[in-house]
Short mmCIF file of C-alpha atoms and ligand atoms in Angstrom, two decimals:
data_model
loop_
_atom_site.label_atom_id
_atom_site.label_comp_id
_atom_site.label_asym_id
_atom_site.label_seq_id
_atom_site.Cartn_x
_atom_site.Cartn_y
_atom_site.Cartn_z
CA UNK A 1144 182.61 23.50 -5.49
CA UNK A 1145 180.66 24.45 -2.88
CA UNK A 1146 179.22 21.99 -0.36
CA UNK A 1147 175.56 20.51 -0.76
CA UNK A 1148 173.91 20.17 3.02
CA UNK A 1149 173.03 16.69 3.36
CA UNK A 1150 169.78 17.40 5.56
CA UNK A 1151 167.74 19.29 8.79
CA UNK A 1152 169.74 17.29 11.02
CA UNK A 1153 173.06 18.36 10.00
CA UNK A 1154 171.79 22.06 11.22
CA UNK A 1155 173.55 23.00 14.31
CA UNK A 1156 171.14 24.12 16.87
CA UNK A 1157 173.34 27.07 17.80
CA UNK A 1158 172.86 28.58 14.16
CA UNK A 1159 172.69 32.13 14.05
CA UNK A 1160 171.56 34.20 11.09
CA UNK A 1161 173.63 36.95 9.53
CA UNK A 1162 173.05 39.43 6.71
CA UNK A 1163 175.76 40.21 4.20
CA UNK A 1164 177.10 43.81 4.28
CA UNK A 1165 178.56 43.46 0.47
CA UNK A 1166 179.08 40.89 -2.05
CA UNK A 1167 181.97 38.26 -1.49
CA UNK A 1168 183.27 36.08 -4.78
CA UNK A 1169 184.91 32.99 -3.28
CA UNK A 1170 188.20 32.83 -4.18
CA UNK A 1171 188.97 29.10 -3.09
CA UNK A 1172 186.52 26.07 -3.63
CA UNK A 1173 185.69 25.79 -0.02
CA UNK A 1174 184.58 29.30 0.09
CA UNK A 1175 180.99 30.48 -0.20
CA UNK A 1176 180.17 33.47 -2.52
CA UNK A 1177 176.68 35.73 -1.46
CA UNK A 1178 175.74 39.12 -2.69
CA UNK A 1179 174.82 42.21 -0.21
CA UNK A 1180 171.63 41.96 1.87
CA UNK A 1181 172.04 37.91 1.51
CA UNK A 1182 170.83 36.57 4.82
CA UNK A 1183 173.10 33.39 5.67
CA UNK A 1184 172.58 31.02 8.50
CA UNK A 1185 176.30 30.68 10.20
CA UNK A 1186 176.79 27.02 11.81
CA UNK A 1187 180.19 27.09 12.96
CA UNK A 1188 183.10 29.68 13.82
CA UNK A 1189 186.34 27.79 13.38
CA UNK A 1190 188.24 31.28 13.23
CA UNK A 1191 187.67 34.90 13.71
CA UNK A 1192 188.00 35.67 10.15
CA UNK A 1193 186.46 32.35 8.55
CA UNK A 1194 182.96 31.42 9.66
CA UNK A 1195 181.22 27.86 8.43
CA UNK A 1196 177.87 28.80 7.09
CA UNK A 1197 174.64 28.06 4.62
CA UNK A 1198 173.13 30.24 1.98
CA UNK A 1199 170.13 28.39 0.07
CA UNK A 1200 171.09 24.93 0.85
CA UNK A 1201 174.98 25.38 0.18
CA UNK A 1202 177.74 25.39 2.63
CA UNK A 1203 180.94 27.10 2.70
CA UNK A 1204 183.36 29.68 4.30
CA UNK A 1205 182.44 32.94 4.51
CA UNK A 1206 184.55 36.27 5.68
CA UNK A 1207 183.33 36.77 9.09
CA UNK A 1208 184.21 40.68 8.05
CA UNK A 1209 181.56 40.54 5.56
CA UNK A 1210 178.80 39.67 8.05
CA UNK A 1211 176.47 41.50 10.25
CA UNK A 1212 174.23 40.37 12.77
CA UNK A 1213 170.53 41.11 12.01
CA UNK A 1214 169.27 44.02 14.00
CA UNK A 1215 165.35 44.01 15.32
CA UNK A 1216 164.14 46.02 12.51
CA UNK A 1217 165.79 44.17 10.31
CA UNK A 1218 166.86 47.54 8.57
CA UNK A 1219 170.73 47.69 7.98
CA UNK A 1220 172.44 49.96 10.82
CA UNK A 1221 174.23 52.72 9.24
CA UNK A 1222 177.50 50.65 9.52
CA UNK A 1223 180.73 52.62 10.15
CA UNK A 1224 182.41 49.67 11.00
CA UNK A 1225 182.98 47.52 7.57
CA UNK A 1226 186.53 48.10 5.98
CA UNK A 1227 186.02 48.12 2.30
CA UNK A 1228 188.22 44.96 1.38
CA UNK A 1229 190.54 47.48 -0.84
CA UNK A 1230 190.61 50.02 1.89
CA UNK A 1231 190.52 52.33 -0.60
CA UNK A 1232 189.90 55.94 1.46
CA UNK A 1233 192.99 55.13 2.86
CA UNK A 1234 194.78 53.90 0.06
CA UNK A 1235 193.86 56.98 -1.89
CA UNK A 1236 193.42 59.26 1.02
CA UNK A 1237 197.48 58.43 1.39
CA UNK A 1238 198.07 59.28 -2.50
CA UNK A 1239 196.52 62.71 -2.47
CA UNK A 1240 199.35 63.99 -0.22
CA UNK A 1241 202.59 64.45 -1.63
CA UNK A 1242 204.76 62.93 0.90
CA UNK A 1243 204.34 59.14 -1.22
CA UNK A 1244 204.72 61.36 -4.56
CA UNK A 1245 207.56 62.94 -3.11
CA UNK A 1246 209.31 59.58 -2.06
CA UNK A 1247 208.28 58.25 -5.80
CA UNK A 1248 209.76 61.25 -7.80
CA UNK A 1249 212.57 61.28 -4.98
CA UNK A 1250 213.56 57.92 -6.76
CA UNK A 1251 215.67 58.60 -9.60
CA UNK A 1252 216.40 54.92 -10.51
CA UNK A 1253 212.49 54.59 -11.05
CA UNK A 1254 211.77 57.88 -12.65
CA UNK A 1255 214.56 57.94 -15.07
CA UNK A 1256 214.20 54.44 -15.89
CA UNK A 1257 210.39 55.92 -16.90
CA UNK A 1258 212.04 58.93 -18.90
CA UNK A 1259 214.56 56.43 -20.45
CA UNK A 1260 211.22 54.25 -21.67
CA UNK A 1261 209.78 57.40 -23.25
CA UNK A 1262 212.87 58.69 -24.66
CA UNK A 1263 214.20 55.56 -26.31
CA UNK A 1264 210.34 55.22 -28.02
CA UNK A 1265 209.91 58.85 -28.83
CA UNK A 1266 209.77 57.98 -32.75
CA UNK A 1267 207.19 55.33 -32.22
CA UNK A 1268 204.76 57.27 -29.65
CA UNK A 1269 204.15 59.75 -32.47
CA UNK A 1270 200.40 59.94 -32.83
CA UNK A 1271 200.03 56.81 -30.68
CA UNK A 1272 196.96 57.03 -27.96
CA UNK A 1273 198.34 56.72 -24.07
CA UNK A 1274 197.01 55.64 -20.82
CA UNK A 1275 198.99 56.31 -17.90
CA UNK A 1276 197.06 54.29 -15.54
CA UNK A 1277 197.98 55.96 -11.51
CA UNK A 1278 199.41 58.91 -12.79
CA UNK A 1279 199.83 60.52 -9.57
CA UNK A 1280 201.34 63.62 -10.37
CA UNK A 1281 201.53 62.93 -13.78
CA UNK A 1282 205.51 62.66 -14.21
CA UNK A 1283 205.14 59.78 -16.71
CA UNK A 1284 202.09 61.84 -18.93
CA UNK A 1285 204.34 65.02 -19.00
CA UNK A 1286 207.53 62.51 -19.89
CA UNK A 1287 205.32 61.36 -23.21
CA UNK A 1288 203.80 65.16 -23.97
CA UNK A 1289 207.60 66.76 -23.45
CA UNK A 1290 209.77 63.92 -24.88
CA UNK A 1291 207.45 62.52 -27.72
CA UNK A 1292 204.70 63.45 -29.79
CA UNK A 1293 201.83 60.83 -28.94
CA UNK A 1294 198.21 61.99 -30.25
CA UNK A 1295 196.86 61.73 -26.61
CA UNK A 1296 197.72 60.65 -23.21
CA UNK A 1297 194.71 59.72 -21.09
CA UNK A 1298 196.55 60.45 -17.47
CA UNK A 1299 194.15 58.41 -15.05
CA UNK A 1300 194.34 59.00 -11.09
CA UNK A 1301 191.84 58.04 -8.62
CA UNK A 1302 193.20 60.11 -5.52
CA UNK A 1303 192.27 63.83 -4.93
CA UNK A 1304 195.74 64.23 -6.19
CA UNK A 1305 194.38 64.99 -10.18
CA UNK A 1306 193.24 68.10 -9.57
CA UNK A 1307 196.68 69.12 -9.00
CA UNK A 1308 197.94 67.01 -11.65
CA UNK A 1309 195.82 69.01 -13.87
CA UNK A 1310 197.27 72.25 -12.71
CA UNK A 1311 201.07 70.87 -13.55
CA UNK A 1312 200.05 69.74 -16.89
CA UNK A 1313 198.48 73.24 -17.87
CA UNK A 1314 201.72 74.74 -15.68
CA UNK A 1315 204.02 72.81 -18.07
CA UNK A 1316 202.05 73.61 -21.52
CA UNK A 1317 201.01 69.95 -21.95
CA UNK A 1318 197.24 70.54 -21.85
CA UNK A 1319 196.92 69.89 -25.63
CA UNK A 1320 198.35 66.11 -25.29
CA UNK A 1321 197.33 65.51 -21.86
CA UNK A 1322 194.15 64.81 -20.54
CA UNK A 1323 193.58 64.14 -16.84
CA UNK A 1324 190.49 61.76 -15.62
CA UNK A 1325 189.39 61.50 -11.92
CA UNK A 1326 188.56 58.35 -11.31
CA UNK A 1327 189.55 54.74 -10.57
CA UNK A 1328 190.73 53.03 -13.69
CA UNK A 1329 188.17 50.14 -13.14
CA UNK A 1330 185.32 52.57 -13.51
CA UNK A 1331 186.15 55.70 -15.40
CA UNK A 1332 185.15 55.92 -19.34
CA UNK A 1333 187.93 56.67 -22.45
CA UNK A 1334 186.48 57.77 -25.60
CA UNK A 1335 188.57 55.08 -27.50
CA UNK A 1336 191.16 52.13 -26.98
CA UNK A 1337 194.81 53.07 -25.91
CA UNK A 1338 197.70 51.80 -28.10
CA UNK A 1339 200.07 51.80 -24.84
CA UNK A 1340 199.51 51.22 -21.16
CA UNK A 1341 201.86 52.74 -19.06
CA UNK A 1342 201.78 52.12 -15.45
CA UNK A 1343 204.21 52.29 -12.55
CA UNK A 1344 201.89 49.66 -10.08
CA UNK A 1345 204.60 48.05 -8.46
CA UNK A 1346 204.35 47.92 -4.37
CA UNK A 1347 206.85 46.16 -2.08
CA UNK A 1348 207.71 42.70 -3.01
CA UNK A 1349 206.03 43.40 -6.24
CA UNK A 1350 202.19 43.04 -6.07
CA UNK A 1351 201.93 44.47 -2.54
CA UNK A 1352 199.18 47.00 -2.81
CA UNK A 1353 197.39 44.40 -6.21
CA UNK A 1354 197.71 47.37 -7.97
CA UNK A 1355 198.28 44.86 -10.91
CA UNK A 1356 194.77 43.93 -10.75
CA UNK A 1357 193.43 47.34 -12.12
CA UNK A 1358 196.20 47.31 -14.55
CA UNK A 1359 195.24 43.73 -15.65
CA UNK A 1360 191.10 45.18 -15.68
CA UNK A 1361 192.21 48.21 -17.55
CA UNK A 1362 194.41 46.09 -20.31
CA UNK A 1363 191.33 43.88 -21.17
CA UNK A 1364 188.56 46.71 -21.46
CA UNK A 1365 191.10 49.52 -22.92
CA UNK A 1366 194.20 48.07 -25.00
CA UNK A 1367 193.52 47.50 -28.26
CA UNK A 1368 194.63 44.37 -29.85
CA UNK A 1369 198.40 44.45 -30.21
CA UNK A 1370 198.90 47.09 -27.83
CA UNK A 1371 201.93 47.45 -25.59
CA UNK A 1372 201.87 47.02 -21.65
CA UNK A 1373 204.56 48.72 -19.84
CA UNK A 1374 206.03 47.48 -18.55
CA UNK A 1375 205.54 44.00 -20.38
CA UNK A 1376 206.60 41.68 -18.00
CA UNK A 1377 207.90 41.25 -14.33
CA UNK A 1378 210.11 38.87 -12.11
CA UNK A 1379 210.23 38.04 -8.30
CA UNK A 1380 214.03 36.92 -7.20
CA UNK A 1381 215.07 35.69 -4.29
CA UNK A 1382 218.26 34.69 -2.37
CA UNK A 1383 219.19 33.19 0.58
CA UNK A 1384 220.75 35.81 2.97
CA UNK A 1385 222.88 36.40 5.99
CA UNK A 1386 221.46 39.14 8.09
CA UNK A 1387 223.86 39.76 10.84
CA UNK A 1388 222.61 43.29 11.56
CA UNK A 1389 219.18 43.07 12.02
CA UNK A 1390 219.71 39.55 14.11
CA UNK A 1391 222.22 41.31 16.41
CA UNK A 1392 220.02 44.27 16.86
CA UNK A 1393 216.68 42.94 17.70
CA UNK A 1394 217.82 39.08 18.78
CA UNK A 1395 220.98 38.91 20.13
CA UNK A 1396 220.59 42.27 21.91
CA UNK A 1397 218.48 40.41 24.73
CA UNK A 1398 221.41 38.20 25.70
CA UNK A 1399 223.30 40.57 27.49
CA UNK A 1400 222.11 44.02 28.07
CA UNK A 1401 224.53 46.16 30.74
CA UNK A 1402 225.27 42.51 31.46
CA UNK A 1403 222.16 41.41 32.74
CA UNK A 1404 220.53 38.02 30.80
CA UNK A 1405 217.08 39.36 28.78
CA UNK A 1406 216.97 36.08 26.95
CA UNK A 1407 213.51 35.06 28.10
CA UNK A 1408 212.37 38.37 25.93
CA UNK A 1409 213.87 35.98 22.97
CA UNK A 1410 210.51 34.43 21.88
CA UNK A 1411 208.49 38.00 22.13
CA UNK A 1412 211.19 39.62 19.61
CA UNK A 1413 210.93 36.91 17.31
CA UNK A 1414 207.41 37.63 17.53
CA UNK A 1415 207.28 40.99 17.25
CA UNK A 1416 210.04 41.74 14.69
CA UNK A 1417 210.30 38.35 12.72
CA UNK A 1418 206.79 37.36 12.02
CA UNK A 1419 206.07 40.03 9.32
CA UNK A 1420 208.63 40.76 6.54
CA UNK A 1421 210.84 43.69 6.61
CA UNK A 1422 210.30 46.19 4.02
CA UNK A 1423 212.97 48.66 3.05
CA UNK A 1424 215.89 46.39 3.67
CA UNK A 1425 218.87 47.21 2.50
CA UNK A 1426 220.69 44.05 1.32
CA UNK A 1427 224.28 44.46 0.74
CA UNK A 1428 225.88 41.63 -2.53
CA UNK A 1429 228.09 40.58 -0.01
CA UNK A 1430 225.25 39.15 2.36
CA UNK A 1431 223.87 37.05 -0.71
CA UNK A 1432 224.74 33.12 -0.05
CA UNK A 1433 223.90 32.33 -3.50
CA UNK A 1434 223.30 33.37 -6.98
CA UNK A 1435 219.56 35.12 -7.03
CA UNK A 1436 217.07 33.12 -8.45
CA UNK A 1437 213.45 34.58 -10.66
CA UNK A 1438 211.18 32.45 -8.58
CA UNK A 1439 208.19 34.52 -10.33
CA UNK A 1440 207.57 35.70 -13.84
CA UNK A 1441 204.86 37.47 -15.08
CA UNK A 1442 203.74 38.16 -18.35
CA UNK A 1443 201.64 41.27 -18.20
CA UNK A 1444 199.92 40.59 -21.76
CA UNK A 1445 198.89 37.08 -20.74
CA UNK A 1446 198.39 37.70 -17.02
CA UNK A 1447 194.97 37.08 -15.17
CA UNK A 1448 193.25 38.44 -12.35
CA UNK A 1449 192.46 34.83 -11.03
CA UNK A 1450 196.06 34.05 -11.44
CA UNK A 1451 197.09 36.52 -8.64
CA UNK A 1452 195.15 34.32 -5.95
CA UNK A 1453 198.01 32.16 -5.41
CA UNK A 1454 201.21 32.29 -7.31
CA UNK A 1455 203.81 29.81 -6.76
CA UNK A 1456 207.55 29.58 -7.98
CA UNK A 1457 210.73 26.84 -7.03
CA UNK A 1458 214.14 27.79 -6.17
CA UNK A 1459 217.09 25.80 -5.90
CA UNK A 1460 220.51 27.89 -4.87
CA UNK A 1461 223.97 26.55 -4.37
CA UNK A 1462 225.66 28.34 -1.42
CA UNK A 1463 228.48 30.13 -2.41
CA UNK A 1464 230.10 31.02 1.22
CA UNK A 1465 230.19 29.78 4.14
CA UNK A 1466 227.74 31.94 6.58
CA UNK A 1467 224.89 32.07 8.94
CA UNK A 1468 221.66 31.80 6.69
CA UNK A 1469 219.55 33.97 8.59
CA UNK A 1470 216.65 34.67 5.88
CA UNK A 1471 215.59 35.41 2.35
CA UNK A 1472 215.64 38.55 0.67
CA UNK A 1473 213.02 39.65 -2.30
CA UNK A 1474 213.33 42.25 -4.84
CA UNK A 1475 211.98 42.20 -8.42
CA UNK A 1476 212.90 44.04 -11.98
CA UNK A 1477 210.22 45.00 -14.45
CA UNK A 1478 210.73 45.07 -18.03
CA UNK A 1479 209.78 47.42 -20.80
CA UNK A 1480 209.51 45.81 -24.52
CA UNK A 1481 210.35 48.37 -27.26
CA UNK A 1482 207.89 49.87 -29.37
CA UNK A 1483 210.22 48.79 -32.58
CA UNK A 1484 210.37 45.13 -33.36
CA UNK A 1485 213.96 44.71 -32.14
CA UNK A 1486 214.40 47.49 -30.13
CA UNK A 1487 216.27 47.33 -26.92
CA UNK A 1488 214.20 46.33 -23.69
CA UNK A 1489 214.64 48.49 -20.96
CA UNK A 1490 214.61 47.51 -17.56
CA UNK A 1491 214.16 48.46 -13.95
CA UNK A 1492 216.20 46.29 -11.29
CA UNK A 1493 215.16 46.89 -7.65
CA UNK A 1494 218.02 44.56 -6.42
CA UNK A 1495 221.42 45.05 -4.73
CA UNK A 1496 223.29 45.19 -7.47
CA UNK A 1497 221.48 48.18 -9.10
CA UNK A 1498 221.15 51.61 -8.05
CA UNK A 1499 219.13 51.93 -4.81
CA UNK A 1500 215.41 52.46 -5.31
CA UNK A 1501 212.42 53.44 -2.55
CA UNK A 1502 211.29 50.28 -2.58
CA UNK A 1503 214.63 48.63 -1.63
CA UNK A 1504 213.99 45.01 -0.81
CA UNK A 1505 211.89 42.94 1.76
CA UNK A 1506 213.56 40.48 4.48
CA UNK A 1507 212.07 37.27 5.34
CA UNK A 1508 213.56 36.01 8.74
CA UNK A 1509 213.84 32.43 9.34
CA UNK A 1510 213.06 31.45 13.10
CA UNK A 1511 216.19 29.84 13.68
CA UNK A 1512 219.18 30.78 11.69
CA UNK A 1513 221.55 28.13 10.62
CA UNK A 1514 225.21 27.83 9.29
CA UNK A 1515 225.47 26.61 5.70
CA UNK A 1516 229.06 25.95 4.26
CA UNK A 1517 229.88 26.47 0.32
CA UNK A 1518 228.50 23.21 -1.64
CA UNK A 1519 225.47 23.42 0.19
CA UNK A 1520 222.22 23.74 -1.28
CA UNK A 1521 218.99 25.49 -0.28
CA UNK A 1522 215.85 24.22 -2.32
CA UNK A 1523 212.19 25.10 -1.79
CA UNK A 1524 209.40 26.80 -2.65
CA UNK A 1525 207.45 30.12 -2.59
CA UNK A 1526 203.86 31.02 -2.23
CA UNK A 1527 202.39 34.04 -2.65
CA UNK A 1528 198.77 33.42 -1.13
CA UNK A 1529 196.33 36.95 -1.88
CA UNK A 1530 194.36 37.47 1.29
CA UNK A 1531 191.02 36.43 0.41
CA UNK A 1532 189.35 39.29 2.32
CA UNK A 1533 192.22 42.52 2.60
CA UNK A 1534 192.63 42.75 -1.15
CA UNK A 1535 195.62 44.62 -1.10
CA UNK A 1536 197.54 41.99 1.03
CA UNK A 1537 198.63 39.04 1.02
CA UNK A 1538 200.75 35.94 2.81
CA UNK A 1539 204.03 34.86 1.43
CA UNK A 1540 205.04 31.08 2.32
CA UNK A 1541 208.66 29.67 1.99
CA UNK A 1542 209.16 26.30 2.50
CA UNK A 1543 212.82 25.08 2.15
CA UNK A 1544 215.51 22.24 2.50
CA UNK A 1545 219.08 22.68 3.28
CA UNK A 1546 220.95 19.80 1.69
CA UNK A 1547 223.95 20.01 3.48
CA UNK A 1548 227.65 19.28 1.61
CA UNK A 1549 229.03 18.41 5.29
CA UNK A 1550 227.82 16.06 8.10
CA UNK A 1551 227.16 18.64 10.35
CA UNK A 1552 223.98 17.63 11.71
CA UNK A 1553 222.67 21.14 12.44
CA UNK A 1554 222.54 22.15 8.84
CA UNK A 1555 220.87 19.02 7.08
CA UNK A 1556 217.33 21.00 7.73
CA UNK A 1557 214.69 22.90 6.53
CA UNK A 1558 211.60 24.16 7.71
CA UNK A 1559 208.58 26.47 6.36
CA UNK A 1560 207.33 29.60 7.79
CA UNK A 1561 204.40 31.83 6.56
CA UNK A 1562 204.69 35.50 6.52
CA UNK A 1563 201.62 37.79 6.49
CA UNK A 1564 201.98 41.30 4.33
CA UNK A 1565 199.57 42.67 6.38
CA UNK A 1566 196.92 41.01 7.62
N1 GJV B 2315 203.70 51.84 -7.55
C1 GJV B 2315 202.91 51.65 -6.57
N2 GJV B 2315 202.58 51.02 -5.70
N3 GJV B 2315 202.26 53.29 -6.30
C2 GJV B 2315 202.34 54.20 -6.99
C3 GJV B 2315 201.22 54.67 -7.89
C4 GJV B 2315 199.79 54.50 -7.46
C5 GJV B 2315 199.32 55.97 -7.72
O1 GJV B 2315 198.19 55.06 -8.82
C6 GJV B 2315 196.99 55.44 -8.16
N4 GJV B 2315 196.32 54.63 -8.45
C7 GJV B 2315 196.36 53.84 -7.67
N5 GJV B 2315 195.13 52.30 -8.15
C8 GJV B 2315 194.31 53.34 -8.90
C9 GJV B 2315 193.36 53.08 -9.68
N6 GJV B 2315 192.76 51.42 -9.69
N7 GJV B 2315 193.02 53.88 -10.43
C10 GJV B 2315 193.51 54.86 -10.48
N8 GJV B 2315 194.43 55.19 -9.93
C11 GJV B 2315 195.12 54.44 -9.25
C12 GJV B 2315 197.17 56.18 -6.77
O2 GJV B 2315 196.37 57.19 -6.31
C13 GJV B 2315 198.69 56.53 -6.78
O3 GJV B 2315 198.69 58.08 -7.25
#
């Protein structure tokens, strides 16, 4: 609920009027929703990002980046500074070039898995209507047309790559089956419901980019009852780990470079290198200090967009090797249910015991590494908190306790750390 303003005396005399640049939907009970053009009274600015404001007698937190001061004329000045909270210009701009598509197509584990899904379901795909959401160069749609006989594949791509995708479909003789639609999946119109919604939407740490929101909106609008989601489910996996080389390279380095003591730079190194997660980390199986644990599981048939605001998981690790506990590493696995009842499920596991993928893994470095011993346990929680302003970003908060099996005073401790990804 939003807070009702008590009475006129509460209004802070320094209140300033601001105009909303765009709509904002509150994602927390203490936030205030508003529409583009609304005039809000800002009473306080407790942080650069979030202000305390009032609209028609209701008070709550609002994202400062959505507001602008009213200029003299009252007309909205041409606003060039407001970044779209989805950053779509930059996002789809990047997918309009080949770099990311080359990276994804060069990822054999990823691409062959989707090919395997199509191949192992080729019989059941006959005469089915398929939607390939975010088709990129159209690789999945081309697999469908080449390896199976669907009646139609709607290949949806928002970036300018779509015009080339049309050429690739023609070049490979698939234009009878594959129809490329350029536009955002949330906005395009299909002529019919679909039997299968296939998409490669996974970002670093599974959810970064939050393309999954588009998949859920398309599911709700276009997937017929009883239709199939590919991937069907997803799991985020976590493991406590040692990261000796990263620690040596970024932190220990300052102890004795060229015989000098540079340790006063270590707090800077901590801030600069270990505040954010490290994408594309390659963890070796020997770096894992315990058996990995699935901390968050997503069912793509029941998951709701509102669930994405905050996802929580628990973990309890039994330490299997004495080593320095530098942090946690995360990766994901997605599962593709067979179209045939009882058919085999195909999975794409991006963890250290599978073929490497372009996602690799994500390393969360702790501020203070601590030695742990076989028999210790590390338990706690992970929370993925979606950024209420920058909708493709999130913060990952880890909270852990070490229950030492030895009486070493240093290792019966715990901590908590939040990692912005990225804003
Ligand atoms: N696995 C990922 N992290 N990214 C790989 C898939 C991303 C592809 O989907 C496209 N794409 C992303 N979101 C959308 C959307 N809402 N509508 C249409 N195309 C999209 C994007 O332009 C790119 O070509």
